[in-house]
mmCIF file of C-alpha atoms and ligand atoms in Angstrom:
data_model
loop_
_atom_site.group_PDB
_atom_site.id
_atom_site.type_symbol
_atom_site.label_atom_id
_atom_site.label_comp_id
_atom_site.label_asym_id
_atom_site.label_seq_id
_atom_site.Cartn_x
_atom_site.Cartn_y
_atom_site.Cartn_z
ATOM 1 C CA UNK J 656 -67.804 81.647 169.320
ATOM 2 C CA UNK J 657 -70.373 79.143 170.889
ATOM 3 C CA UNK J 658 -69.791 75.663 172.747
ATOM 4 C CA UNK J 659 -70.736 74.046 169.215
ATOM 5 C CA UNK J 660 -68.071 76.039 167.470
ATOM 6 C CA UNK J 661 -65.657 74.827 169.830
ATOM 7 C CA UNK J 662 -66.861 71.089 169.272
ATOM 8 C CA UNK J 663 -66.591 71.328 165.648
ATOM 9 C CA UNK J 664 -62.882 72.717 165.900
ATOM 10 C CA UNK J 665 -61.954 69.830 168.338
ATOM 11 C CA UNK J 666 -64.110 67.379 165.952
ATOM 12 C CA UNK J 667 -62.038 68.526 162.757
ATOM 13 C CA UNK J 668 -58.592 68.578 164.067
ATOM 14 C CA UNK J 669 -59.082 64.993 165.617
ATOM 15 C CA UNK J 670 -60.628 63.036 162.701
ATOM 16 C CA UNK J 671 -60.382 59.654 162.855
ATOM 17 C CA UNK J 672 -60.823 56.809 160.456
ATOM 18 C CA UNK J 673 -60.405 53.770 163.083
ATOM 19 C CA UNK J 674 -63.321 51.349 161.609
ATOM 20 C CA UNK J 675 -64.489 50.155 165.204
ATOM 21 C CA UNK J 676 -66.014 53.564 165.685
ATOM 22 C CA UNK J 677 -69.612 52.990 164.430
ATOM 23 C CA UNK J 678 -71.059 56.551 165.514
ATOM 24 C CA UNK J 679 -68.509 59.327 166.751
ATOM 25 C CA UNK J 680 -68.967 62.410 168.073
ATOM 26 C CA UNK J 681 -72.046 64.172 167.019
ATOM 27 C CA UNK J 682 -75.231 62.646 168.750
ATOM 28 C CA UNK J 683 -75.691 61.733 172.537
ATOM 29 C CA UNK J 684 -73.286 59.112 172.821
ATOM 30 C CA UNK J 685 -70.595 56.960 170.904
ATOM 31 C CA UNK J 686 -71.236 53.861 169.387
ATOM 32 C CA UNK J 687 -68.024 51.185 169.652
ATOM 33 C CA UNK J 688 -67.945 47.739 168.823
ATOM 34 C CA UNK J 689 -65.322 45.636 170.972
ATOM 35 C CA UNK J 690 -63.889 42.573 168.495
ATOM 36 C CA UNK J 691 -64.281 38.966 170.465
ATOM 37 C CA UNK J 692 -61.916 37.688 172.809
ATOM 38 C CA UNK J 693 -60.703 41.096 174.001
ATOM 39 C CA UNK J 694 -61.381 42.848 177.372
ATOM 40 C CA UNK J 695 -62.171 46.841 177.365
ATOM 41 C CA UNK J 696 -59.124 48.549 179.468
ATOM 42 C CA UNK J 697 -61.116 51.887 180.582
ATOM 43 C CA UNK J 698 -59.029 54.833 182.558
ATOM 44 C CA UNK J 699 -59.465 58.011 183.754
ATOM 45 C CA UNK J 700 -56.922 61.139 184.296
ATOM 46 C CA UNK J 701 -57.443 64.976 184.988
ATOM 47 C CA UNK J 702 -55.704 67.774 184.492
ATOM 48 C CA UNK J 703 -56.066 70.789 186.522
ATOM 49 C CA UNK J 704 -54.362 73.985 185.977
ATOM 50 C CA UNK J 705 -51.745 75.170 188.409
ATOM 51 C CA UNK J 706 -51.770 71.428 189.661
ATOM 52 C CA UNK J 707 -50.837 69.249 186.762
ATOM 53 C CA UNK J 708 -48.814 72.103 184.643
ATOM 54 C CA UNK J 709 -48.142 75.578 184.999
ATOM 55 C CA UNK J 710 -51.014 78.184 183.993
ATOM 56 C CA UNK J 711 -48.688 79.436 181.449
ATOM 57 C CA UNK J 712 -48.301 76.157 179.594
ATOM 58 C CA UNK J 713 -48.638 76.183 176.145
ATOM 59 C CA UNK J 714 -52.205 74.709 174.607
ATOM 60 C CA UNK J 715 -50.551 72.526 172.428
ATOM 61 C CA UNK J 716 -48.606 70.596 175.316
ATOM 62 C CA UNK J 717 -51.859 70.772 177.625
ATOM 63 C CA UNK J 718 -53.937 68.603 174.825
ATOM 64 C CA UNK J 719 -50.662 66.481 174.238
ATOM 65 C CA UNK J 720 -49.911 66.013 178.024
ATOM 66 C CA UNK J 721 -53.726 65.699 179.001
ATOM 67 C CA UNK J 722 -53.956 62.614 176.280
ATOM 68 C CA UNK J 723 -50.209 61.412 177.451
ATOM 69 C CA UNK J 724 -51.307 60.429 180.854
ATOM 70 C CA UNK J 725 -53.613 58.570 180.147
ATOM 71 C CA UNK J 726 -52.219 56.324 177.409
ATOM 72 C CA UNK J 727 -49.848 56.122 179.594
ATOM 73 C CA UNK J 728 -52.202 54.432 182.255
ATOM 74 C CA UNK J 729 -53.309 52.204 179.529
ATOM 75 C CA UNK J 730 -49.905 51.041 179.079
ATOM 76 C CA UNK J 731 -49.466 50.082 182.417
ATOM 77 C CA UNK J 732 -51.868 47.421 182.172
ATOM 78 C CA UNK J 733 -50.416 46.099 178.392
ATOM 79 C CA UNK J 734 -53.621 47.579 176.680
ATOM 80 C CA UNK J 735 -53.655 48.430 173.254
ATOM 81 C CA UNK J 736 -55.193 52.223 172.642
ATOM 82 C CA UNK J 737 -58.581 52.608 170.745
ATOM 83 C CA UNK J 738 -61.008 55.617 171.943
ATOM 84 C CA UNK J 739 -61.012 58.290 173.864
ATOM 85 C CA UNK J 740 -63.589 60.695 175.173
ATOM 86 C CA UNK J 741 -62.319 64.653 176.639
ATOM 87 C CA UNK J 742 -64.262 66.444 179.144
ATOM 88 C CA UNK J 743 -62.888 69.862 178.436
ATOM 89 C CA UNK J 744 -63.207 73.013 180.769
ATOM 90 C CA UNK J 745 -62.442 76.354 179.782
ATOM 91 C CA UNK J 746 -62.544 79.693 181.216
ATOM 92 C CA UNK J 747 -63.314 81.299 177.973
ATOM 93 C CA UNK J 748 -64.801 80.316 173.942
ATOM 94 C CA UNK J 749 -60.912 81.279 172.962
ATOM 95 C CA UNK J 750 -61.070 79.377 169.002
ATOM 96 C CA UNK J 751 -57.212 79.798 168.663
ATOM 97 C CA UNK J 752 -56.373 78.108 172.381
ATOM 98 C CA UNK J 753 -59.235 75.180 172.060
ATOM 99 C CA UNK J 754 -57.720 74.783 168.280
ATOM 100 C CA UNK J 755 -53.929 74.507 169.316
ATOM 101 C CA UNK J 756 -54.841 72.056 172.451
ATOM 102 C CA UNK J 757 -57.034 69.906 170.010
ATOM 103 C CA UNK J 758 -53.435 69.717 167.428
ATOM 104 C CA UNK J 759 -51.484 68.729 170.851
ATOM 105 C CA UNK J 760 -54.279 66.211 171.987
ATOM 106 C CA UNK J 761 -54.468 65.237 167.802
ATOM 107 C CA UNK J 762 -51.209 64.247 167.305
ATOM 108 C CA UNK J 763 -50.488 61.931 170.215
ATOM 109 C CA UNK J 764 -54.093 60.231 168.924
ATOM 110 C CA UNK J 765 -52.782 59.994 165.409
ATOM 111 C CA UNK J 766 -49.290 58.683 166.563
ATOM 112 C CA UNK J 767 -51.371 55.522 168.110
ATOM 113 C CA UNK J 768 -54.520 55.736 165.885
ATOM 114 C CA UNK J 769 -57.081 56.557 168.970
ATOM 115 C CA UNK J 770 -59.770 57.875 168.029
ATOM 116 C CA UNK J 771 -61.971 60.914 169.834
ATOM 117 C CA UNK J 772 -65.437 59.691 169.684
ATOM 118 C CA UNK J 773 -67.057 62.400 171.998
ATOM 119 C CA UNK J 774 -66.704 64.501 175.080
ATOM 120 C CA UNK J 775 -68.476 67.289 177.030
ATOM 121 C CA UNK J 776 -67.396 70.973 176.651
ATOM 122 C CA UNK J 777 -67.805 73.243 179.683
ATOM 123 C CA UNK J 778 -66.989 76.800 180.532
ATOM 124 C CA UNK J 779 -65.327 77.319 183.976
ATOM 125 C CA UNK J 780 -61.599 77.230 185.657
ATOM 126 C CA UNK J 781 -59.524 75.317 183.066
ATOM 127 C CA UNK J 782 -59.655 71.452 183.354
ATOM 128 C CA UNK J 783 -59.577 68.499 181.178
ATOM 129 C CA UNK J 784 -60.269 64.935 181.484
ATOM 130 C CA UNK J 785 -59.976 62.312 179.411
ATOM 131 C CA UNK J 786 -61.450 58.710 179.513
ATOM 132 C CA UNK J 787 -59.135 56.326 177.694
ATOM 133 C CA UNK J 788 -60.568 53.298 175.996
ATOM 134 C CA UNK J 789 -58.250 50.074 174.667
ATOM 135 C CA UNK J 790 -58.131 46.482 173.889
ATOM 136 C CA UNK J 791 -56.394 43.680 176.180
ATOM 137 C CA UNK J 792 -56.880 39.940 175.203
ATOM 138 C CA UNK J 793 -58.735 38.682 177.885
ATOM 139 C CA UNK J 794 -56.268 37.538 181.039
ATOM 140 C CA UNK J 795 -53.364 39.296 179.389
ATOM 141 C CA UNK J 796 -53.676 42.332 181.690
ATOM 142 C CA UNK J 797 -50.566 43.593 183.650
ATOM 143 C CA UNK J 798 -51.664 44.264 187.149
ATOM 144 C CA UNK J 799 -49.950 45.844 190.086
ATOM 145 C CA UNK J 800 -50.838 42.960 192.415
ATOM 146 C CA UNK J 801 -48.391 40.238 190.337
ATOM 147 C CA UNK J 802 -44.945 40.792 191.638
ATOM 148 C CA UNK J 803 -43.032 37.501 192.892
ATOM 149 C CA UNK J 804 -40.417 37.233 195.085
ATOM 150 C CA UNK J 805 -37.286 37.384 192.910
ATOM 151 C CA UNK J 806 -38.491 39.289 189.941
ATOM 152 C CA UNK J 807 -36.428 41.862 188.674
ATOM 153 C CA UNK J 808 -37.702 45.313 188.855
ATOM 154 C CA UNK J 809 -36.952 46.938 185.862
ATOM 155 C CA UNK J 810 -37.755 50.730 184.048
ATOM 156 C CA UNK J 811 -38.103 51.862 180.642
ATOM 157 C CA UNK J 812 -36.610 55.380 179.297
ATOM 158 C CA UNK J 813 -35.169 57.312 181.714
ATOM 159 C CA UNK J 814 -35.946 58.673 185.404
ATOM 160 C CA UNK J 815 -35.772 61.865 186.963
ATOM 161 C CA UNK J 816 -35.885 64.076 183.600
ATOM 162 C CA UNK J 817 -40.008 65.384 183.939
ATOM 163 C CA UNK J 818 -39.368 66.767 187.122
ATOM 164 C CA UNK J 819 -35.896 68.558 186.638
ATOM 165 C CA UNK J 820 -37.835 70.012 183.794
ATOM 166 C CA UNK J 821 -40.843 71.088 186.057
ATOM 167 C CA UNK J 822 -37.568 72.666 188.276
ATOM 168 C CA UNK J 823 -35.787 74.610 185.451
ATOM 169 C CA UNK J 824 -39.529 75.976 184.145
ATOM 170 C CA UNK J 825 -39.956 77.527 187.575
ATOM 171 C CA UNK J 826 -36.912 78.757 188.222
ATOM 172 C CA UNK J 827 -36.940 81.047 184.766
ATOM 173 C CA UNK J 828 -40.318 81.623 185.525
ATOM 174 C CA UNK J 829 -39.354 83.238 189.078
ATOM 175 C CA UNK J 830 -35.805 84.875 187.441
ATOM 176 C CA UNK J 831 -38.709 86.515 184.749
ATOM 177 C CA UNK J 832 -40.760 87.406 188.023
ATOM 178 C CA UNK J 833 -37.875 88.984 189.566
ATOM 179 C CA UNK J 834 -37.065 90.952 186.064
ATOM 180 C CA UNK J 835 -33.751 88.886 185.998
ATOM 181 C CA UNK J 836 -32.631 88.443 182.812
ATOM 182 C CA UNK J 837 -33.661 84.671 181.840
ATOM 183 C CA UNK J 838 -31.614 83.621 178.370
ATOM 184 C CA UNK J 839 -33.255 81.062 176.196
ATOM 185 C CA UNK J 840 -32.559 77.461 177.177
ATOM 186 C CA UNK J 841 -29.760 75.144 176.650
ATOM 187 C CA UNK J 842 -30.294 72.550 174.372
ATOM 188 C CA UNK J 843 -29.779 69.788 177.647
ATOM 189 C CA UNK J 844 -32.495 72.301 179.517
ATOM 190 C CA UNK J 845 -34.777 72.434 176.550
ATOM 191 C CA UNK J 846 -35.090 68.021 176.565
ATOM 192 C CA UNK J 847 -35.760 67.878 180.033
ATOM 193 C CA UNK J 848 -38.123 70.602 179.884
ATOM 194 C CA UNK J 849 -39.700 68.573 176.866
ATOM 195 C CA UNK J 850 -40.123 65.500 179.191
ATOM 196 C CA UNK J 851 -42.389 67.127 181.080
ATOM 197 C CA UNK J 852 -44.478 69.119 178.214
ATOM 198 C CA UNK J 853 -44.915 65.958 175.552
ATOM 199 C CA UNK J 854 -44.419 62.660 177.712
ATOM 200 C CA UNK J 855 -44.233 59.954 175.579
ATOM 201 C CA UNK J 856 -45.952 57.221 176.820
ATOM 202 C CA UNK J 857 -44.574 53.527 176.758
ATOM 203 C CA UNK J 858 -47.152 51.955 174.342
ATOM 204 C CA UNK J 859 -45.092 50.072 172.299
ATOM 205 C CA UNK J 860 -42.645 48.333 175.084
ATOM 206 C CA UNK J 861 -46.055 48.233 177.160
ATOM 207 C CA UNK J 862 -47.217 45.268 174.291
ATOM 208 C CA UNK J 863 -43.730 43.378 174.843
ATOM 209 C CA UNK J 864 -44.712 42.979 178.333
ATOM 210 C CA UNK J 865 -47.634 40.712 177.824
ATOM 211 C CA UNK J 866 -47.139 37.246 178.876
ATOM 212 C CA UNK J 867 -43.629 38.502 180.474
ATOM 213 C CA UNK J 868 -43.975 40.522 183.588
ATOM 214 C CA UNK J 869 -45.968 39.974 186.739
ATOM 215 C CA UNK J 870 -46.426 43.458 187.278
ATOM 216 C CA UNK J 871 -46.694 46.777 185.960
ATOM 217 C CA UNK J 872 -47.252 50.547 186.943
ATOM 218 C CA UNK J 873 -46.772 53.664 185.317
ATOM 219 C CA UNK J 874 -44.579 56.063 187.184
ATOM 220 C CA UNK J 875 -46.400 59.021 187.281
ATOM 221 C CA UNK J 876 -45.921 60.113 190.945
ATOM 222 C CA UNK J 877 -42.338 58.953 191.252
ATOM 223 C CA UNK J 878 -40.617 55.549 191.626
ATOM 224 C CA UNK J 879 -40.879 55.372 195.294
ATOM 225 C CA UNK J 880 -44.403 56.221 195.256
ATOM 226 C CA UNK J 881 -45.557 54.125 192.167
ATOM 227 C CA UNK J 882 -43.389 50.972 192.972
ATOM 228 C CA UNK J 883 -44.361 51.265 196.168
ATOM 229 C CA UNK J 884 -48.135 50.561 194.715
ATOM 230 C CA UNK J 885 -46.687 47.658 193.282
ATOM 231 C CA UNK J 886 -45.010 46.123 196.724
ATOM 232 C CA UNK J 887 -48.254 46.915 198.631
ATOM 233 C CA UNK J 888 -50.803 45.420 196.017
ATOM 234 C CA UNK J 889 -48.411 42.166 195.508
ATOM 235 C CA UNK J 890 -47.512 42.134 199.411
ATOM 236 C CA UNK J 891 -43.587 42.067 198.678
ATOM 237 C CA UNK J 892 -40.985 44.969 198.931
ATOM 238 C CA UNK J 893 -38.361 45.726 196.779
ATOM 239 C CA UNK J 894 -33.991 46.436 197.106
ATOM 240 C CA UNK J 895 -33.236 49.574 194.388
ATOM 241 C CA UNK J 896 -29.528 50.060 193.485
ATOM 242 C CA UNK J 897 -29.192 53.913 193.218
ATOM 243 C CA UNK J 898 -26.369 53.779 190.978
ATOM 244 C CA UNK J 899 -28.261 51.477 188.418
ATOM 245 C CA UNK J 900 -31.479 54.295 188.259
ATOM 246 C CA UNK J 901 -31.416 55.134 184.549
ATOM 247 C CA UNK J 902 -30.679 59.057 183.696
ATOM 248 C CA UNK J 903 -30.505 61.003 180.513
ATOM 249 C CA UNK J 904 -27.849 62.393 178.768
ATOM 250 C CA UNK J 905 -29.265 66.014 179.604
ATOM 251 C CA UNK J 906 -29.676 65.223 183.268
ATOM 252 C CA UNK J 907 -26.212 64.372 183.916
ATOM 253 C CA UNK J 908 -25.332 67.296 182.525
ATOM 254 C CA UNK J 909 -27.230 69.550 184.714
ATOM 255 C CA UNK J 910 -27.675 67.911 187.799
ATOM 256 C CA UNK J 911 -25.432 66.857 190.589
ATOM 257 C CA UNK J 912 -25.573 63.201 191.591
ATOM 258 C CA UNK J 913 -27.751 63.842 195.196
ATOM 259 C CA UNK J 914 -30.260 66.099 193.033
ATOM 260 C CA UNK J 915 -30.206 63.616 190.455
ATOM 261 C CA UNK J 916 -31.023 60.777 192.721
ATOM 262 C CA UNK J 917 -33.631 62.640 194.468
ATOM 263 C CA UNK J 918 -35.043 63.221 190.951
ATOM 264 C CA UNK J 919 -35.469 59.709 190.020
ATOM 265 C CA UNK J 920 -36.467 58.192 192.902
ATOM 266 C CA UNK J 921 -39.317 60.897 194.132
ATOM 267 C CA UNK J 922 -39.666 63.366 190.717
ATOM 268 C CA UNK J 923 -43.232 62.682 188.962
ATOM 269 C CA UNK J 924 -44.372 62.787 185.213
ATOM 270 C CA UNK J 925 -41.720 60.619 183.927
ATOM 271 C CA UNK J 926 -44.348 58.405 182.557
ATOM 272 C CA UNK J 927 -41.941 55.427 182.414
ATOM 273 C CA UNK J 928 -43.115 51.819 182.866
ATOM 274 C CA UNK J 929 -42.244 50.225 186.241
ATOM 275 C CA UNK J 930 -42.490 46.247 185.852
ATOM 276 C CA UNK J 931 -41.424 43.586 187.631
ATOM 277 C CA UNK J 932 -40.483 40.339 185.713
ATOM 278 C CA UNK J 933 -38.783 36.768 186.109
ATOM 279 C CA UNK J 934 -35.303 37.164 184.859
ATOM 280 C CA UNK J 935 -35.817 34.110 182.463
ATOM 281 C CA UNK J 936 -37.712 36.371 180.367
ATOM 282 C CA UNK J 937 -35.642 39.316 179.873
ATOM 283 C CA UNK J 938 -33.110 38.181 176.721
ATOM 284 C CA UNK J 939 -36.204 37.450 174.595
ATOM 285 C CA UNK J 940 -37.928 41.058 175.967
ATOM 286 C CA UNK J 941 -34.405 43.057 174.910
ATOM 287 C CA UNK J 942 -34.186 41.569 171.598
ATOM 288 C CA UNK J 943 -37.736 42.886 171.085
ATOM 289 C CA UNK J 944 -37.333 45.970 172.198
ATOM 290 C CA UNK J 945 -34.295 46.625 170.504
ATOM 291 C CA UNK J 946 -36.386 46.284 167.173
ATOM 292 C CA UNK J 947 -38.430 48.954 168.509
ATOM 293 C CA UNK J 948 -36.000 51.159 169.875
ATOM 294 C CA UNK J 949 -36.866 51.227 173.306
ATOM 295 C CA UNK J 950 -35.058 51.001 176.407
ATOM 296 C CA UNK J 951 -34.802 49.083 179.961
ATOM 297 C CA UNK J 952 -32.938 48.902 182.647
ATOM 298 C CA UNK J 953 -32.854 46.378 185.681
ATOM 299 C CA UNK J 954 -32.715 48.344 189.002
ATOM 300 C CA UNK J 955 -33.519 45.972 191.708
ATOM 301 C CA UNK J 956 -35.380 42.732 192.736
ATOM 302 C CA UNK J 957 -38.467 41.625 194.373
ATOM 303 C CA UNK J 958 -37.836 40.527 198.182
ATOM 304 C CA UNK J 959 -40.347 39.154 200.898
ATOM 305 C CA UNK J 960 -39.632 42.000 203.251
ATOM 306 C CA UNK J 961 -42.469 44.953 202.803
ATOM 307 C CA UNK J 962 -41.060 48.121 202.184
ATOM 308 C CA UNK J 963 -38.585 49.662 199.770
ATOM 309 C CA UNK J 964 -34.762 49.527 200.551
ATOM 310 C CA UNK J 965 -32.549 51.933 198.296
ATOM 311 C CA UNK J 966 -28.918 51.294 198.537
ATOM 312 C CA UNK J 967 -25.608 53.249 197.095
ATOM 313 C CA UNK J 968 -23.240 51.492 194.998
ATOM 314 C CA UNK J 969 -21.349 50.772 198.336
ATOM 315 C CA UNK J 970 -24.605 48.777 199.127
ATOM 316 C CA UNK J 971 -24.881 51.055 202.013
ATOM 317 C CA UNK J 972 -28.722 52.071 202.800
ATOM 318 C CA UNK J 973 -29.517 55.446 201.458
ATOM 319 C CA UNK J 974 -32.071 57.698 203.237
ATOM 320 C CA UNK J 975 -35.089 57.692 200.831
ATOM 321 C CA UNK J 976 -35.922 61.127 199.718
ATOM 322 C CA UNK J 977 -39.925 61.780 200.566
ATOM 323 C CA UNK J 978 -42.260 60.195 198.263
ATOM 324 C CA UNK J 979 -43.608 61.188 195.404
ATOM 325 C CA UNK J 980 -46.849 63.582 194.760
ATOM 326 C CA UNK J 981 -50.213 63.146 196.591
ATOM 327 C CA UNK J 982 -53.061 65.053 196.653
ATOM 328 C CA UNK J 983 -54.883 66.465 199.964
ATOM 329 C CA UNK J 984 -51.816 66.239 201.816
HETATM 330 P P1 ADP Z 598 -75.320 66.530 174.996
HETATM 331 O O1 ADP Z 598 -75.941 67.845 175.250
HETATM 332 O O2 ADP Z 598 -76.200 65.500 174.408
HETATM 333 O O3 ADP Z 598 -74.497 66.035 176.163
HETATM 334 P P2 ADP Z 598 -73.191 67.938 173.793
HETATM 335 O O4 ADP Z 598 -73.847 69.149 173.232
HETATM 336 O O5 ADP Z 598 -72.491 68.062 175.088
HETATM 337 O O6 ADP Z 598 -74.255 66.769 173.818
HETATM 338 O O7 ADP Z 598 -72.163 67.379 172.737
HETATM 339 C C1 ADP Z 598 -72.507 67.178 171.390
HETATM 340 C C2 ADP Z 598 -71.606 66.129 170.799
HETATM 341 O O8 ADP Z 598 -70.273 66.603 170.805
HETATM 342 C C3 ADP Z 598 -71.598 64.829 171.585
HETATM 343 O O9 ADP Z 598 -71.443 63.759 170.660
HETATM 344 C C4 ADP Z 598 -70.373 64.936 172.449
HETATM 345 O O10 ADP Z 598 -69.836 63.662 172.734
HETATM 346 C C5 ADP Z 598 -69.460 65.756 171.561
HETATM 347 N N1 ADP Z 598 -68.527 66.600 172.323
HETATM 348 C C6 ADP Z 598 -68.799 67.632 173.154
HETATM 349 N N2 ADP Z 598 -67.695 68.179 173.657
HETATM 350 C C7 ADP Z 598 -66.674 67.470 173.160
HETATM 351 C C8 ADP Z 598 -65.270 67.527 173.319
HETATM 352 N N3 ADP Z 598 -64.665 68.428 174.119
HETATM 353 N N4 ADP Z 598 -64.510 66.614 172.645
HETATM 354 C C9 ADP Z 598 -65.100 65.689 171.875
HETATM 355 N N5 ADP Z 598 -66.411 65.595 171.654
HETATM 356 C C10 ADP Z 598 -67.200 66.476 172.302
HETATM 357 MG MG1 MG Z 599 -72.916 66.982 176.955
#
């Protein structure tokens, strides 16, 4: 098993038929041909191991996850998906792990016809990145910098459910360390723990959100942390109503409420949409979104003040738990 045999395995499981791809992968670089009118959204995540998921995560969910993130970037800005290219670093020419990570990676790209049109394959201490390519009419872009005064802030899906996942994994993981006996999951344990394995990223609600909100971030590091992007870029702050913060069905279940709110205010990888938007808008933006099957919920509103203010359903000021992930700190 050479480099090239681990190309053509990625190559074959990610076939693509998108018509925009005039050369693919196969010589030095990709030709793509951009229609008029629209602006090339460009974005770039990595995925290290025993930073971004656990070193036993399965392939599968490391190719789904490692294309997740970054569709889920694109979203953000209200970009429709087109090409990607995957940087992929391996410790080892392992056929049956490169072939399940490209089925992960494959069938997020199928679900939202991207297509892989090339890449670089490395040997070394496993990493991947991926450079995400889509369409935005030009001007239609949702930036972090538009938030007014007044807006509603508003999430998709639900909050909090990635990282009580990431806390259930490692607590079986240190019950198996400890020889404790760790029974299979619960089926609540089991969707949280999906959350964080396959994100799905907001593409489809992302598209609604053209021409509607002022601004838009994913929430990859947590609310606090992501929203707090969105106050510092627009020079606002925000008032969040604790009680409003959407949660699922599964974390109710298996969290108590002060875990729970920690959860959704500071826990990462949710990969919701965070978006600010003038109230006037949001009738027409439900009765889209219902067609689509997607969710939102209004938790808060734009104010002048900088900072974030959290409040209880008293309206008493809550003590913000700390903010989400960060790097080099
Ligand atoms: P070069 O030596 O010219 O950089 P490579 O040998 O690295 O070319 O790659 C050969 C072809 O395979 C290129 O088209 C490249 O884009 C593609 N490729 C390499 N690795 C990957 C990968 N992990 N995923 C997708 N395409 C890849
Ligand atoms: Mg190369």
């Amino acid at each position: 098993m050479a480099e090239f045999d681990l190309i053509a395995i990625i190559r074959q499981r990610c076939a693509s038929a998108r018509g925009d791809v005039v050369l693919g992968i196969g010589d030095d670089a990709a030709l793509l041909a951009i229609p008029p009118g629209q602006m090339l959204a460009v974005s770039t995540d990595t995925l290290v191991a025993g930073v971004h998921f656990p070193h036993d995560t399965r392939p599968y969910d490391i190719g789904w996850k490692s294309l997740a993130v970054n569709l889920s970037d694109l979203a953000a800005m209200g970009a429709t998906p087109t090409w990607a290219t995957l940087a992929l670093t391996v410790p080892a020419a392992d056929a049956a792990w490169v072939g399940e990570f490209a089925d992960g990676f494959a069938a997020l790209a199928r679900e939202f016809d991207v297509a892989l049109v090339g890449g670089d394959t490395t040997q070394g201490p496993l990493c991947i990145t991926v450079t995400i390519h889509g369409f935005i009419p030009s001007g239609a872009a949702l930036l972090r910098s538009g938030a007014r005064v007044g807006d509603g802030v508003y999430v998709t899906g639900t909050l909090g459910d990635a990282a009580a996942g990431l806390r259930l994994t490692q607590a079986r993981a240190s019950q198996r360390a400890a020889n404790l006996p760790a029974p299979g999951p619960q089926p609540s344990a089991l969707a949280l723990i999906q959350r964080l394995n396959q994100p799905m990223p907001r593409v489809a609600p992302s598209l609604l959100l053209r021409g509607r909100a002022n601004a838009c971030i994913d929430v990859s590091d947590g609310l606090l942390a992501d929203l707090g992007h969105v106050c510092t870029a627009s020079g606002v702050g925000a008032e969040i109503e604790a009680e409003e913060l959407p949660a699922s069905e599964a974390l109710l279940e298996l969290f108590e409420r002060d875990t729970r709110g920690a959860l959704q205010l500071a826990g990462g990888d949710d990969y919701e949409l965070c978006f600010t938007m003038d109230e006037a808008h949001a009738a027409a933006l439900l009765l889209d979104l219902a067609r689509s099957g997607d969710a939102i919920t209004k938790i808060g509103r734009i104010v002048a003040e900088p900072g974030i203010r959290v409040r209880d359903a008293e309206g008493k000021a809550l003590a913000p738990p700390r903010a989400g992930w960060e790097h080099f700190t």
